[in-house]
Short mmCIF file of C-alpha atoms and ligand atoms in Angstrom, two decimals:
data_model
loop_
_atom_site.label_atom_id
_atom_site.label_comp_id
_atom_site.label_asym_id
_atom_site.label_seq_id
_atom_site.Cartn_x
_atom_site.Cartn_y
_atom_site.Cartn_z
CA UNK A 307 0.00 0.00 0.00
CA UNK A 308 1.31 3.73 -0.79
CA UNK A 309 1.37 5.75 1.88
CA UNK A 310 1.95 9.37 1.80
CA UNK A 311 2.61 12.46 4.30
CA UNK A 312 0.60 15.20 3.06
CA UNK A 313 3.23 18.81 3.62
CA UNK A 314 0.14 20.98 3.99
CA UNK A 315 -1.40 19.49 7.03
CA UNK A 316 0.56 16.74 8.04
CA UNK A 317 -1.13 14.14 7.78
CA UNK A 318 0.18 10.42 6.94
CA UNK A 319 -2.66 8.17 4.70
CA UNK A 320 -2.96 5.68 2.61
CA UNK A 321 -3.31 6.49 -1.25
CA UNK A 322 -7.44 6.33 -1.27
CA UNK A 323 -7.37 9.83 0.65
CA UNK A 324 -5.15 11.63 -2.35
CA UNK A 325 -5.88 12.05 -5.82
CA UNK A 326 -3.15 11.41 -8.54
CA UNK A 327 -2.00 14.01 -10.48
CA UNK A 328 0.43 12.79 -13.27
CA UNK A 329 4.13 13.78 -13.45
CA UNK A 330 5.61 16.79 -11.52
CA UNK A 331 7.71 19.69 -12.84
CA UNK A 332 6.56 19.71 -16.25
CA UNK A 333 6.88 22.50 -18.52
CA UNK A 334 3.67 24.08 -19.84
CA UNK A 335 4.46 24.67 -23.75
CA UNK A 336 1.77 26.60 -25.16
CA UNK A 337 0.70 28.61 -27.96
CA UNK A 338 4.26 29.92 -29.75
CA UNK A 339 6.26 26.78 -28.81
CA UNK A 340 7.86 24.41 -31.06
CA UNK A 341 5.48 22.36 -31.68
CA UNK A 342 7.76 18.80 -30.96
CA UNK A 343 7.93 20.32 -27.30
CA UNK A 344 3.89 21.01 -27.06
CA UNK A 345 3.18 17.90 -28.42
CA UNK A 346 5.94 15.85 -25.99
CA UNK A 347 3.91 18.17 -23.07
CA UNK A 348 0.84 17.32 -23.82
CA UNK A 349 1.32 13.34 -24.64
CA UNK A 350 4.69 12.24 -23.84
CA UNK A 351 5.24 11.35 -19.91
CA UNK A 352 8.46 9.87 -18.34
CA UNK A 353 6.88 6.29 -16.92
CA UNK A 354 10.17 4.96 -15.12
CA UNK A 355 11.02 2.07 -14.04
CA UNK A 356 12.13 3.58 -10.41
CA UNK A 357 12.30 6.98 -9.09
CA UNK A 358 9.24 9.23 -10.04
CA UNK A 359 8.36 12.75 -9.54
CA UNK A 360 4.45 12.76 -9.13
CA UNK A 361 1.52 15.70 -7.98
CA UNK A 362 -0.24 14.43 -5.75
CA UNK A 363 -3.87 16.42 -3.98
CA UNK A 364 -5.46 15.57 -0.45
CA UNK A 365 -9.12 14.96 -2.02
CA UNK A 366 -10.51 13.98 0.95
CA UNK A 367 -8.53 15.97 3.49
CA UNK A 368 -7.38 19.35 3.82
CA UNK A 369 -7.57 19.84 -0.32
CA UNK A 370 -4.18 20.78 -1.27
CA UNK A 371 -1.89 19.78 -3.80
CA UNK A 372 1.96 18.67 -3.40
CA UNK A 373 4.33 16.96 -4.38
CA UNK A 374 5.85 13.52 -3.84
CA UNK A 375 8.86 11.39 -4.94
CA UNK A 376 8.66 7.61 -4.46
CA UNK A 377 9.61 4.46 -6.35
CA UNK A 378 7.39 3.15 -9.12
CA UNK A 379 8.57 -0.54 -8.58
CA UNK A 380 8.27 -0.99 -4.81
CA UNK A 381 6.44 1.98 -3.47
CA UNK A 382 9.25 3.47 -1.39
CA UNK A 383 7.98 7.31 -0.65
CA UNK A 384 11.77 9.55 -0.97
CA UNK A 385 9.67 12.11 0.58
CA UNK A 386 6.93 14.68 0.08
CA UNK A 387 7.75 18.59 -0.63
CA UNK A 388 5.42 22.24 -1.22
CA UNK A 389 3.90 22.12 -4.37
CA UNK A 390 5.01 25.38 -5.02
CA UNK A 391 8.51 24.94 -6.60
CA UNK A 392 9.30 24.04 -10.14
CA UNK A 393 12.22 21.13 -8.98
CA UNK A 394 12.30 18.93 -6.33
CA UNK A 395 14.49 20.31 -3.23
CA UNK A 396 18.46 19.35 -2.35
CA UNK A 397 16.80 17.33 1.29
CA UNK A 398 14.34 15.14 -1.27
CA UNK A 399 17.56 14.55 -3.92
CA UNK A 400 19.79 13.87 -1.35
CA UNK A 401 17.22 11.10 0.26
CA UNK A 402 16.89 9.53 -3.08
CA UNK A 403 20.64 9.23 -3.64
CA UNK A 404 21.07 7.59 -0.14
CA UNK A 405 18.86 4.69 -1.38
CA UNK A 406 19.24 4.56 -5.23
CA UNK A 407 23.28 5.33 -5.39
CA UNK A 408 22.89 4.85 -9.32
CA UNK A 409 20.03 6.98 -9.62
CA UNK A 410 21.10 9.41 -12.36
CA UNK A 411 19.42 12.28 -11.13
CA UNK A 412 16.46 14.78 -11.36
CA UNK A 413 16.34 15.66 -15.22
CA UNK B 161 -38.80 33.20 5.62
CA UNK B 162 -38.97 29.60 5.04
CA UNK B 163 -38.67 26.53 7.50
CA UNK B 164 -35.57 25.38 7.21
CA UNK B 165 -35.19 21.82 7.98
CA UNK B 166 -32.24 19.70 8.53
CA UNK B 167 -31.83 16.05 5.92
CA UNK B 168 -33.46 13.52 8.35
CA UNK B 169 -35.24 15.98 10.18
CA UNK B 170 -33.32 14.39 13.54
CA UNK B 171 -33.60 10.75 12.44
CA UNK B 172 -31.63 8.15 14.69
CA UNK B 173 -31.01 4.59 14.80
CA UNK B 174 -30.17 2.18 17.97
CA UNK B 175 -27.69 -0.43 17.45
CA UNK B 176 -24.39 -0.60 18.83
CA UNK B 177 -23.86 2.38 18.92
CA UNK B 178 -26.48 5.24 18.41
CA UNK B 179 -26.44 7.52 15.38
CA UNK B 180 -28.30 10.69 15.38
CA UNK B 181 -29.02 13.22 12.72
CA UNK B 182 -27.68 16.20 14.80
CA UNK B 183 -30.25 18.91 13.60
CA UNK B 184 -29.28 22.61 11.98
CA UNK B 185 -26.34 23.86 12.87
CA UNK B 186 -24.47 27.24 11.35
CA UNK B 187 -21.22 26.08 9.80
CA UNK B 188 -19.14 29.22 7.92
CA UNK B 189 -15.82 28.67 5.92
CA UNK B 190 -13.94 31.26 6.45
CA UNK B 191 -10.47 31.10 4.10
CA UNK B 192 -7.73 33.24 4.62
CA UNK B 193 -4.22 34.84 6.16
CA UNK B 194 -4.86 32.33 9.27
CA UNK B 195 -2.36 34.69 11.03
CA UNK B 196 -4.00 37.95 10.35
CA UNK B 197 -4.22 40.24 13.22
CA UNK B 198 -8.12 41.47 11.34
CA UNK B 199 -8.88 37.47 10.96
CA UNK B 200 -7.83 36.42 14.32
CA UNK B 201 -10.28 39.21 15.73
CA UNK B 202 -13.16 38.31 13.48
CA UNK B 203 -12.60 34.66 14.71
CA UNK B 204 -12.65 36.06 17.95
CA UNK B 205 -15.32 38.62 17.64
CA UNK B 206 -17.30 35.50 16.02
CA UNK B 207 -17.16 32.36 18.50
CA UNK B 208 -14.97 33.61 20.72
CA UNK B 209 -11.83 31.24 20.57
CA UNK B 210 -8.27 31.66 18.96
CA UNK B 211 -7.48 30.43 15.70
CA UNK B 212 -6.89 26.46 16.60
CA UNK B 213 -3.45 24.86 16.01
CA UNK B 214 -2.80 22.48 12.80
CA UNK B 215 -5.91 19.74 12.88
CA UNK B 216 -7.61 20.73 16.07
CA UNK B 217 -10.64 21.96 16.62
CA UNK B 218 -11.63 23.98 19.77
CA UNK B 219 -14.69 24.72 21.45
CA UNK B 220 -16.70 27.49 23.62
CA UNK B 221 -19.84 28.67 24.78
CA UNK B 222 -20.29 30.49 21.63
CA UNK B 223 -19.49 27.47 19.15
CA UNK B 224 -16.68 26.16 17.77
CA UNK B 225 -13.53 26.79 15.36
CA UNK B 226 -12.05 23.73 13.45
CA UNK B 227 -8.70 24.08 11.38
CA UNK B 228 -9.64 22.61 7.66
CA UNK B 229 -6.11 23.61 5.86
CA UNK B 230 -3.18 26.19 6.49
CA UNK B 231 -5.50 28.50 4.95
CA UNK B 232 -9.11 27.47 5.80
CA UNK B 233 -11.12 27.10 9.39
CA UNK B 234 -14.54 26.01 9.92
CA UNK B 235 -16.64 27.80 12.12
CA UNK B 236 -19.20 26.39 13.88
CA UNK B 237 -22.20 28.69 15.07
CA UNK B 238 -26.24 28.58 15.96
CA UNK B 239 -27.70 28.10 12.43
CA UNK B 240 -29.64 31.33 13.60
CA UNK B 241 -27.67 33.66 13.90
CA UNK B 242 -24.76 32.05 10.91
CA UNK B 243 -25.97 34.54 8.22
CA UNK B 244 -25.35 37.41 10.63
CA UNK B 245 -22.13 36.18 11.64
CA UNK B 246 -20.62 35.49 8.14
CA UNK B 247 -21.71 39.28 6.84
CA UNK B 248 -19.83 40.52 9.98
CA UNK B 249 -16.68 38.61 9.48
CA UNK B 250 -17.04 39.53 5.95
CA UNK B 251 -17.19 43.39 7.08
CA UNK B 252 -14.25 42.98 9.87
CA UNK B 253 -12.14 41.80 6.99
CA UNK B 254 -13.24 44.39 4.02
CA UNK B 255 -9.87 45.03 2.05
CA UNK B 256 -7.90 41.87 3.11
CA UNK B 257 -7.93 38.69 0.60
CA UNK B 258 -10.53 36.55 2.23
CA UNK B 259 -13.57 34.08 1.69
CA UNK B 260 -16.74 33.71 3.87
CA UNK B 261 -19.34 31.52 3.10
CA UNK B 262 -22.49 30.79 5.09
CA UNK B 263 -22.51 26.92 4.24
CA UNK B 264 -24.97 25.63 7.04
CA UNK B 265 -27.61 24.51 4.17
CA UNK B 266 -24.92 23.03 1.72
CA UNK B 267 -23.95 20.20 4.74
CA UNK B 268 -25.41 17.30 7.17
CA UNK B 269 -24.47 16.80 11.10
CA UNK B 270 -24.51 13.39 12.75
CA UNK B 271 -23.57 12.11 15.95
CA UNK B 272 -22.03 8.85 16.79
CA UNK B 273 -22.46 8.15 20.47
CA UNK B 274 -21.42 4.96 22.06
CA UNK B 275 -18.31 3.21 23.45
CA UNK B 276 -18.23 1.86 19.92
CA UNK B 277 -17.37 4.88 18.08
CA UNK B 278 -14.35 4.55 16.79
CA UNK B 279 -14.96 1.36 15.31
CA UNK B 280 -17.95 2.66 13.64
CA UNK B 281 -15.72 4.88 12.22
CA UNK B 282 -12.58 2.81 11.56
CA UNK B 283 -14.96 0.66 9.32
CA UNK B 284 -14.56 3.94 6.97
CA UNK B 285 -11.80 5.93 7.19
CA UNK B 286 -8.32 5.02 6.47
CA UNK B 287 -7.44 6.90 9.91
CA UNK B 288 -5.96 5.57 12.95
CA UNK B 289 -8.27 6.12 15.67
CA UNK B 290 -7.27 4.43 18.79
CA UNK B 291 -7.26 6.83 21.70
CA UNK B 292 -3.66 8.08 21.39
CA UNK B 293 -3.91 9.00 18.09
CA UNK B 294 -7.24 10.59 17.99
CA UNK B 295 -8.83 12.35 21.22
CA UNK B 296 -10.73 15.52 22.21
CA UNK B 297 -9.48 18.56 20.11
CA UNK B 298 -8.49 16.47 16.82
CA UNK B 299 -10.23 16.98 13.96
CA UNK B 300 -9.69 14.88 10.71
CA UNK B 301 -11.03 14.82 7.47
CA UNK B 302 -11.20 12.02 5.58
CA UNK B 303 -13.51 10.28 3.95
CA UNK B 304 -16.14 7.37 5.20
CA UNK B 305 -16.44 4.25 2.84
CA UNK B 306 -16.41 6.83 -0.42
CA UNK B 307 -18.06 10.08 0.86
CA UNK B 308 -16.24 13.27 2.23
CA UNK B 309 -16.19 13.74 5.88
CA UNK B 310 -14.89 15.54 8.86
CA UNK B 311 -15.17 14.20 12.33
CA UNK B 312 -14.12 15.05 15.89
CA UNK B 313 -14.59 14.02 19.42
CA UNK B 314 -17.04 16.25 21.79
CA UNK B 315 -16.50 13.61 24.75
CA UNK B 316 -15.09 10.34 25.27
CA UNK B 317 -17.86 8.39 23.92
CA UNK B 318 -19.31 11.35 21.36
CA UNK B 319 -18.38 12.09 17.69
CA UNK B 320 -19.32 14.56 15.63
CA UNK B 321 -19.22 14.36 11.74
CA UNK B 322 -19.86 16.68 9.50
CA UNK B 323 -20.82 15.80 5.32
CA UNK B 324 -22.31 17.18 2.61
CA UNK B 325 -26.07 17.27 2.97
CA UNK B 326 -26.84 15.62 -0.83
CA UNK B 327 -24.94 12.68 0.81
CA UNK B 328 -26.69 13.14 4.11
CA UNK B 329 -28.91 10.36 4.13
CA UNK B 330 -26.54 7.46 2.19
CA UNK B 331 -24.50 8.48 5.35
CA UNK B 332 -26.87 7.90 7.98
CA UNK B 333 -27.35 4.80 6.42
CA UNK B 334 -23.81 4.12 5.71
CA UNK B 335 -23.00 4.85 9.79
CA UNK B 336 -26.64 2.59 11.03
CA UNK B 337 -25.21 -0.07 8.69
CA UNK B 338 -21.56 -0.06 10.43
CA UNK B 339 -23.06 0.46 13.88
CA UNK B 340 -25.41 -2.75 13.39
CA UNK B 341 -25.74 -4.92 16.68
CA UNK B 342 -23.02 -7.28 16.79
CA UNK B 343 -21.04 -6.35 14.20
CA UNK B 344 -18.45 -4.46 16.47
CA UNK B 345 -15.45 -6.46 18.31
CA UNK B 346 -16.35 -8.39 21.27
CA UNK B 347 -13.61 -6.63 23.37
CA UNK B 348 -15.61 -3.47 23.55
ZN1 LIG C 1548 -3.37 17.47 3.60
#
């Protein structure tokens, strides 16, 4: 079972109180972009094996969004962070390396 | 001005544990700078209590204040006298970035009274409710079987929860159904 530690009111549940929201930190191409880049924003999504950088919302608590970084294959949460930041911070990176030494990083 | 009636008009049901359709009550969400100097007094000036710490809820002869999110409390008035309350809080915070919505109408108010009470509720909610994780002063929301809640402790044997009122009634049925005579652990 996934369990996650929501940052905005800290509480610790199991997945059927949050929402998914797809992969974090993407970048919104719009109108004016090349259009490879819109089109790889709009349909093209990482889907690792491994360490995963995901939005996650309280639904059914306190309503908020945030983000979380766990382990596709077995689960493992790295840690939970503010949704408002555009890259995951050094304390959640440096987590991740501690148990995935040949992770290759936050791209 | 119309009758307003609650969404089982007071309804209960008698099993393990009793579960009773709690009535009107005036319930205002009030979202905001939770450390405002203008929102702590309208709090105050409102039910008379401080702005409550991260997932409590506290209580007072005048009602009761609940903390919803880092930017969102609950208050908890007379249905009465809500409409009047939420117009003044609105006025005491004229020119700061606020919300204040009389919501009384929009939700449903049950009690769960019984030694039993927390298994009722741990039938529903992922939540860990034995005693020294969930007393007096907590509030948690959550969600029962698949329906939005909010729930908190008024005594040792007394919750209150707190749902939408179009789900009022699959609730009370939802929380009879749990409560039903022998289907609680044998310890209690
Ligand atoms: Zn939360």
């Amino acid at each position: 079972m996934l369990m996650l530690k929501c940052p905005n009111c800290g509480v610790t549940a199991e997945e059927t109180e949050f929402v998914p929201g797809g992969e974090a930190h993407l970048t919104r191409y719009t109108s004016g972009s090349d259009s490879q880049a819109f089109s790889d924003y709009l349909f093209a999504r990482k889907n690792p094996r491994g360490v995963h950088f995901e939005r996650w919302r309280h639904a059914f608590g306190c309503g908020k969004w945030f983000h979380a970084a766990r382990c596709t294959a077995t689960l493992e949460v790295f840690g939970t962070y503010t949704a408002q930041t555009s890259a995951p911070p050094d304390d959640i990176l440096k987590a991740i390396k501690a148990k995935r030494p040949e992770w290759e990083g936050f791209k | 001005m119309s009758n307003a009636v609650s969404i089982l008009n007071g309804a209960s049901s008698n099993g393990a544990v009793k579960i009773t359709e709690a009535g009107l009550r005036g319930m205002i969400t009030l979202r905001g700078d939770l450390s405002s100097a203008q929102l702590i007094t309208a709090v105050s000036a409102a039910v008379g209590l401080g702005i409550p710490a991260q997932r409590k809820v506290n209580h007072g002869p005048m009602g009761g204040v609940a903390w919803m999110s880092p930017d969102e409390l609950l208050l908890l008035v007379d249905y009465d006298k809500a409409a009047a309350i939420t117009a003044d809080i609105s006025g005491a915070l004229t020119g700061e970035h606020h919300m204040a919505v009389n919501v009384s109408d929009a939700r449903a108010v049950f009690a769960i009274k019984g030694v039993g009470g927390r298994e009722v509720l741990a039938k529903g909610a992922p939540v860990d409710l034995s005693p020294e994780a969930f007393g007096i002063g907590d509030i948690r929301r959550t969600r029962i079987g698949q329906l939005a809640a909010a729930f908190w402790m008024t005594d040792d044997e007394t919750f209150e929860l707190v749902c939408f009122r179009s789900v009022g009634a699959f609730m009370f049925d939802w929380l009879t159904n749990a409560a039903r005579e022998g289907s609680l652990p044998e310890y209690l």
